């Protein structure tokens, strides 16, 4: 049986990870909305939450949990995921590589 104190610490850690995940998603949505309306103050605040949440998830080896948001309806969330994964994991999201290739070909 797990020591009650260890179990409590583990549960607190899981709650913090879930909170960081939720805050990342909410802030990415707010950032996109603020960017579209030109509200730079809200965009900057949202960026700070995105950065802090992503750093915490990386430090706790939980950054890959954000991949659950790949199918988010918010383009802001998907753009921030691409940025965070490329920055922290040095990977391209294969799921969207084909789309990006089509866009690059179209631009040329």
Tab-separated table of N, CA and C in Angstrom:
chain	number	residue	atom	x	y	z
A	1	UNK	N	0.846	-1.185	0.000
A	1	UNK	CA	0.000	0.000	0.000
A	1	UNK	C	0.885	1.239	0.000
A	2	UNK	N	0.449	2.245	-0.737
A	2	UNK	CA	1.199	3.486	-0.879
A	2	UNK	C	1.091	4.326	0.389
A	3	UNK	N	2.212	4.882	0.808
A	3	UNK	CA	2.254	5.775	1.957
A	3	UNK	C	1.252	6.907	1.719
A	4	UNK	N	0.375	7.229	2.681
A	4	UNK	CA	-0.640	8.273	2.499
A	4	UNK	C	-0.047	9.632	2.118
A	5	UNK	N	1.105	9.973	2.681
A	5	UNK	CA	1.738	11.272	2.362
A	5	UNK	C	2.235	11.290	0.924
A	6	UNK	N	2.822	10.192	0.476
A	6	UNK	CA	3.290	10.104	-0.909
A	6	UNK	C	2.103	10.180	-1.865
A	7	UNK	N	1.034	9.491	-1.507
A	7	UNK	CA	-0.178	9.526	-2.333
A	7	UNK	C	-0.724	10.958	-2.419
A	8	UNK	N	-0.720	11.670	-1.310
A	8	UNK	CA	-1.211	13.052	-1.265
A	8	UNK	C	-0.356	13.954	-2.156
A	9	UNK	N	0.960	13.822	-2.065
A	9	UNK	CA	1.872	14.613	-2.891
A	9	UNK	C	1.652	14.307	-4.369
A	10	UNK	N	1.495	13.023	-4.685
A	10	UNK	CA	1.271	12.605	-6.065
A	10	UNK	C	-0.026	13.195	-6.604
A	11	UNK	N	-1.097	13.168	-5.796
A	11	UNK	CA	-2.393	13.722	-6.215
A	11	UNK	C	-2.298	15.234	-6.417
A	12	UNK	N	-1.572	15.918	-5.551
A	12	UNK	CA	-1.381	17.361	-5.702
A	12	UNK	C	-0.643	17.664	-7.006
A	13	UNK	N	0.353	16.860	-7.314
A	13	UNK	CA	1.114	17.039	-8.548
A	13	UNK	C	0.218	16.849	-9.768
A	14	UNK	N	-0.623	15.829	-9.740
A	14	UNK	CA	-1.550	15.585	-10.853
A	14	UNK	C	-2.514	16.758	-11.031
A	15	UNK	N	-2.992	17.313	-9.923
A	15	UNK	CA	-3.902	18.457	-9.996
A	15	UNK	C	-3.207	19.661	-10.625
A	16	UNK	N	-1.938	19.874	-10.268
A	16	UNK	CA	-1.183	20.995	-10.839
A	16	UNK	C	-0.979	20.797	-12.337
A	17	UNK	N	-0.717	19.567	-12.749
A	17	UNK	CA	-0.540	19.275	-14.173
A	17	UNK	C	-1.844	19.522	-14.913
A	18	UNK	N	-2.968	19.066	-14.358
A	18	UNK	CA	-4.275	19.296	-14.979
A	18	UNK	C	-4.585	20.781	-15.059
A	19	UNK	N	-4.229	21.525	-14.018
A	19	UNK	CA	-4.451	22.973	-14.004
A	19	UNK	C	-3.616	23.653	-15.079
A	20	UNK	N	-2.357	23.269	-15.201
A	20	UNK	CA	-1.483	23.854	-16.224
A	20	UNK	C	-2.022	23.548	-17.624
A	21	UNK	N	-2.486	22.337	-17.834
A	21	UNK	CA	-3.068	21.915	-19.110
A	21	UNK	C	-4.278	22.782	-19.452
A	22	UNK	N	-5.189	22.923	-18.475
A	22	UNK	CA	-6.412	23.705	-18.684
A	22	UNK	C	-6.084	25.178	-18.925
A	23	UNK	N	-5.140	25.722	-18.143
A	23	UNK	CA	-4.767	27.131	-18.304
A	23	UNK	C	-4.117	27.378	-19.667
A	24	UNK	N	-3.305	26.424	-20.126
A	24	UNK	CA	-2.698	26.555	-21.449
A	24	UNK	C	-3.777	26.693	-22.515
A	25	UNK	N	-4.743	25.794	-22.472
A	25	UNK	CA	-5.816	25.812	-23.471
A	25	UNK	C	-6.608	27.123	-23.416
A	26	UNK	N	-7.014	27.517	-22.234
A	26	UNK	CA	-7.798	28.743	-22.077
A	26	UNK	C	-7.007	29.969	-22.549
A	27	UNK	N	-5.750	30.038	-22.187
A	27	UNK	CA	-4.921	31.191	-22.558
A	27	UNK	C	-4.661	31.232	-24.060
A	28	UNK	N	-4.495	30.071	-24.687
A	28	UNK	CA	-4.273	30.036	-26.139
A	28	UNK	C	-5.509	30.551	-26.877
A	29	UNK	N	-6.676	30.185	-26.387
A	29	UNK	CA	-7.929	30.678	-26.993
A	29	UNK	C	-8.032	32.185	-26.809
A	30	UNK	N	-7.780	32.658	-25.589
A	30	UNK	CA	-7.851	34.098	-25.307
A	30	UNK	C	-6.817	34.871	-26.118
A	31	UNK	N	-5.623	34.301	-26.278
A	31	UNK	CA	-4.571	34.971	-27.040
A	31	UNK	C	-5.002	35.172	-28.491
A	32	UNK	N	-5.579	34.134	-29.085
A	32	UNK	CA	-6.039	34.241	-30.478
A	32	UNK	C	-7.127	35.298	-30.610
A	33	UNK	N	-8.072	35.287	-29.681
A	33	UNK	CA	-9.157	36.279	-29.717
A	33	UNK	C	-8.606	37.694	-29.541
A	34	UNK	N	-7.684	37.869	-28.607
A	34	UNK	CA	-7.097	39.188	-28.354
A	34	UNK	C	-6.284	39.658	-29.557
A	35	UNK	N	-5.601	38.749	-30.199
A	35	UNK	CA	-4.814	39.095	-31.382
A	35	UNK	C	-5.735	39.555	-32.516
A	36	UNK	N	-6.835	38.861	-32.704
A	36	UNK	CA	-7.785	39.218	-33.763
A	36	UNK	C	-8.416	40.585	-33.538
A	37	UNK	N	-8.649	40.936	-32.273
A	37	UNK	CA	-9.295	42.215	-31.973
A	37	UNK	C	-8.293	43.338	-31.715
A	38	UNK	N	-7.010	43.008	-31.671
A	38	UNK	CA	-5.988	44.022	-31.446
A	38	UNK	C	-5.801	44.388	-29.988
A	39	UNK	N	-6.286	43.556	-29.093
A	39	UNK	CA	-6.150	43.815	-27.661
A	39	UNK	C	-4.795	43.277	-27.190
A	40	UNK	N	-3.758	44.089	-27.377
A	40	UNK	CA	-2.404	43.617	-27.084
A	40	UNK	C	-2.186	43.364	-25.600
A	41	UNK	N	-2.896	44.076	-24.731
A	41	UNK	CA	-2.746	43.867	-23.294
A	41	UNK	C	-3.191	42.451	-22.912
A	42	UNK	N	-4.372	42.068	-23.406
A	42	UNK	CA	-4.872	40.709	-23.120
A	42	UNK	C	-3.996	39.662	-23.795
A	43	UNK	N	-3.523	39.941	-25.003
A	43	UNK	CA	-2.656	38.994	-25.711
A	43	UNK	C	-1.367	38.767	-24.916
A	44	UNK	N	-0.788	39.829	-24.394
A	44	UNK	CA	0.442	39.698	-23.598
A	44	UNK	C	0.210	38.912	-22.310
A	45	UNK	N	-0.920	39.177	-21.644
A	45	UNK	CA	-1.252	38.433	-20.423
A	45	UNK	C	-1.439	36.953	-20.745
A	46	UNK	N	-2.134	36.680	-21.829
A	46	UNK	CA	-2.369	35.290	-22.226
A	46	UNK	C	-1.057	34.604	-22.571
A	47	UNK	N	-0.162	35.321	-23.232
A	47	UNK	CA	1.140	34.749	-23.567
A	47	UNK	C	1.884	34.322	-22.307
A	48	UNK	N	1.843	35.161	-21.275
A	48	UNK	CA	2.538	34.829	-20.020
A	48	UNK	C	1.991	33.524	-19.424
A	49	UNK	N	0.677	33.347	-19.481
A	49	UNK	CA	0.061	32.119	-18.947
A	49	UNK	C	0.451	30.921	-19.803
A	50	UNK	N	0.454	31.087	-21.117
A	50	UNK	CA	0.854	30.014	-22.038
A	50	UNK	C	2.290	29.585	-21.729
A	51	UNK	N	3.179	30.549	-21.631
A	51	UNK	CA	4.595	30.252	-21.395
A	51	UNK	C	4.803	29.572	-20.039
A	52	UNK	N	4.167	30.095	-19.012
A	52	UNK	CA	4.320	29.525	-17.667
A	52	UNK	C	3.763	28.098	-17.622
A	53	UNK	N	2.609	27.889	-18.224
A	53	UNK	CA	1.995	26.552	-18.236
A	53	UNK	C	2.862	25.564	-19.001
A	54	UNK	N	3.341	25.977	-20.163
A	54	UNK	CA	4.175	25.091	-20.985
A	54	UNK	C	5.483	24.748	-20.267
A	55	UNK	N	6.100	25.740	-19.627
A	55	UNK	CA	7.332	25.475	-18.876
A	55	UNK	C	7.089	24.471	-17.749
A	56	UNK	N	5.989	24.655	-17.032
A	56	UNK	CA	5.677	23.739	-15.930
A	56	UNK	C	5.458	22.321	-16.459
A	57	UNK	N	4.716	22.206	-17.549
A	57	UNK	CA	4.461	20.878	-18.123
A	57	UNK	C	5.756	20.233	-18.607
A	58	UNK	N	6.660	21.036	-19.144
A	58	UNK	CA	7.944	20.486	-19.583
A	58	UNK	C	8.768	20.036	-18.377
A	59	UNK	N	8.809	20.865	-17.346
A	59	UNK	CA	9.595	20.542	-16.149
A	59	UNK	C	9.094	19.278	-15.453
A	60	UNK	N	7.813	18.988	-15.581
A	60	UNK	CA	7.228	17.805	-14.942
A	60	UNK	C	7.116	16.639	-15.924
A	61	UNK	N	7.783	16.774	-17.074
A	61	UNK	CA	7.750	15.737	-18.113
A	61	UNK	C	6.326	15.388	-18.542
A	62	UNK	N	5.481	16.411	-18.616
A	62	UNK	CA	4.072	16.212	-18.966
A	62	UNK	C	3.681	16.971	-20.226
A	63	UNK	N	4.658	17.539	-20.927
A	63	UNK	CA	4.370	18.388	-22.090
A	63	UNK	C	3.605	17.624	-23.176
A	64	UNK	N	3.863	16.331	-23.295
A	64	UNK	CA	3.194	15.555	-24.344
A	64	UNK	C	1.696	15.413	-24.100
A	65	UNK	N	1.254	15.676	-22.879
A	65	UNK	CA	-0.185	15.626	-22.602
A	65	UNK	C	-0.947	16.666	-23.421
A	66	UNK	N	-0.241	17.723	-23.821
A	66	UNK	CA	-0.891	18.743	-24.631
A	66	UNK	C	-1.329	18.210	-25.995
A	67	UNK	N	-0.767	17.084	-26.402
A	67	UNK	CA	-1.138	16.521	-27.702
A	67	UNK	C	-2.624	16.172	-27.760
A	68	UNK	N	-3.274	16.056	-26.602
A	68	UNK	CA	-4.722	15.817	-26.566
A	68	UNK	C	-5.485	16.978	-27.196
A	69	UNK	N	-4.833	18.129	-27.277
A	69	UNK	CA	-5.488	19.329	-27.823
A	69	UNK	C	-5.307	19.481	-29.329
A	70	UNK	N	-4.652	18.527	-29.979
A	70	UNK	CA	-4.387	18.648	-31.415
A	70	UNK	C	-5.645	18.814	-32.252
A	71	UNK	N	-6.737	18.283	-31.787
A	71	UNK	CA	-7.985	18.381	-32.533
A	71	UNK	C	-8.884	19.495	-32.005
A	72	UNK	N	-8.304	20.424	-31.285
A	72	UNK	CA	-9.075	21.540	-30.742
A	72	UNK	C	-9.744	22.329	-31.868
A	73	UNK	N	-10.914	22.839	-31.591
A	73	UNK	CA	-11.612	23.674	-32.571
A	73	UNK	C	-10.925	25.029	-32.726
A	74	UNK	N	-10.167	25.429	-31.731
A	74	UNK	CA	-9.507	26.730	-31.755
A	74	UNK	C	-8.207	26.685	-32.546
A	75	UNK	N	-8.136	27.513	-33.572
A	75	UNK	CA	-6.896	27.585	-34.349
A	75	UNK	C	-5.769	28.141	-33.477
A	76	UNK	N	-6.101	28.977	-32.521
A	76	UNK	CA	-5.099	29.520	-31.610
A	76	UNK	C	-4.428	28.425	-30.796
A	77	UNK	N	-5.209	27.486	-30.323
A	77	UNK	CA	-4.662	26.360	-29.554
A	77	UNK	C	-3.742	25.535	-30.441
A	78	UNK	N	-4.187	25.247	-31.660
A	78	UNK	CA	-3.376	24.414	-32.555
A	78	UNK	C	-2.076	25.113	-32.947
A	79	UNK	N	-2.117	26.417	-33.165
A	79	UNK	CA	-0.902	27.160	-33.512
A	79	UNK	C	0.072	27.162	-32.331
A	80	UNK	N	-0.432	27.404	-31.123
A	80	UNK	CA	0.442	27.404	-29.955
A	80	UNK	C	1.017	26.012	-29.692
A	81	UNK	N	0.238	24.963	-29.949
A	81	UNK	CA	0.772	23.609	-29.802
A	81	UNK	C	1.935	23.377	-30.750
A	82	UNK	N	1.756	23.787	-31.990
A	82	UNK	CA	2.827	23.624	-32.977
A	82	UNK	C	4.090	24.328	-32.489
A	83	UNK	N	3.932	25.536	-32.022
A	83	UNK	CA	5.075	26.314	-31.536
A	83	UNK	C	5.740	25.632	-30.339
A	84	UNK	N	4.943	25.249	-29.359
A	84	UNK	CA	5.473	24.645	-28.138
A	84	UNK	C	6.158	23.320	-28.438
A	85	UNK	N	5.535	22.482	-29.269
A	85	UNK	CA	6.147	21.192	-29.578
A	85	UNK	C	7.446	21.368	-30.356
A	86	UNK	N	7.469	22.287	-31.282
A	86	UNK	CA	8.710	22.524	-32.032
A	86	UNK	C	9.791	23.086	-31.109
A	87	UNK	N	9.404	23.952	-30.233
A	87	UNK	CA	10.356	24.580	-29.317
A	87	UNK	C	10.904	23.591	-28.297
A	88	UNK	N	10.005	22.881	-27.626
A	88	UNK	CA	10.421	22.013	-26.531
A	88	UNK	C	10.792	20.602	-26.966
A	89	UNK	N	10.144	20.093	-27.971
A	89	UNK	CA	10.369	18.705	-28.354
A	89	UNK	C	11.140	18.559	-29.658
A	90	UNK	N	11.354	19.677	-30.352
A	90	UNK	CA	12.057	19.659	-31.635
A	90	UNK	C	11.444	18.665	-32.615
A	91	UNK	N	10.128	18.670	-32.678
A	91	UNK	CA	9.429	17.797	-33.619
A	91	UNK	C	8.392	18.594	-34.388
A	92	UNK	N	8.113	18.117	-35.574
A	92	UNK	CA	6.988	18.659	-36.326
A	92	UNK	C	5.809	17.744	-36.053
A	93	UNK	N	4.642	18.281	-36.040
A	93	UNK	CA	3.463	17.462	-35.810
A	93	UNK	C	3.094	16.782	-37.118
A	94	UNK	N	3.441	15.520	-37.197
A	94	UNK	CA	3.254	14.767	-38.438
A	94	UNK	C	1.818	14.835	-38.921
A	95	UNK	N	0.898	14.940	-37.995
A	95	UNK	CA	-0.510	14.997	-38.364
A	95	UNK	C	-0.796	16.176	-39.293
A	96	UNK	N	-0.048	17.250	-39.142
A	96	UNK	CA	-0.290	18.448	-39.932
A	96	UNK	C	0.782	18.700	-40.985
A	97	UNK	N	1.763	17.831	-41.081
A	97	UNK	CA	2.843	18.026	-42.045
A	97	UNK	C	2.314	18.107	-43.476
A	98	UNK	N	1.376	17.254	-43.829
A	98	UNK	CA	0.823	17.260	-45.179
A	98	UNK	C	0.159	18.596	-45.472
A	99	UNK	N	-0.581	19.121	-44.520
A	99	UNK	CA	-1.236	20.415	-44.700
A	99	UNK	C	-0.191	21.498	-44.905
A	100	UNK	N	0.858	21.485	-44.099
A	100	UNK	CA	1.912	22.482	-44.220
A	100	UNK	C	2.624	22.369	-45.568
A	101	UNK	N	2.842	21.152	-46.040
A	101	UNK	CA	3.486	20.962	-47.344
A	101	UNK	C	2.624	21.550	-48.453
A	102	UNK	N	1.323	21.340	-48.371
A	102	UNK	CA	0.415	21.886	-49.384
A	102	UNK	C	0.454	23.406	-49.364
A	103	UNK	N	0.458	23.998	-48.172
A	103	UNK	CA	0.517	25.451	-48.053
A	103	UNK	C	1.821	25.979	-48.631
A	104	UNK	N	2.934	25.335	-48.339
A	104	UNK	CA	4.238	25.777	-48.847
A	104	UNK	C	4.273	25.686	-50.367
A	105	UNK	N	3.759	24.600	-50.922
A	105	UNK	CA	3.721	24.441	-52.377
A	105	UNK	C	2.861	25.546	-52.995
A	106	UNK	N	1.722	25.837	-52.357
A	106	UNK	CA	0.808	26.862	-52.866
A	106	UNK	C	1.477	28.237	-52.857
A	107	UNK	N	2.225	28.530	-51.803
A	107	UNK	CA	2.884	29.842	-51.665
A	107	UNK	C	3.962	30.026	-52.726
A	108	UNK	N	4.673	28.960	-53.054
A	108	UNK	CA	5.740	29.053	-54.060
A	108	UNK	C	5.140	29.430	-55.366
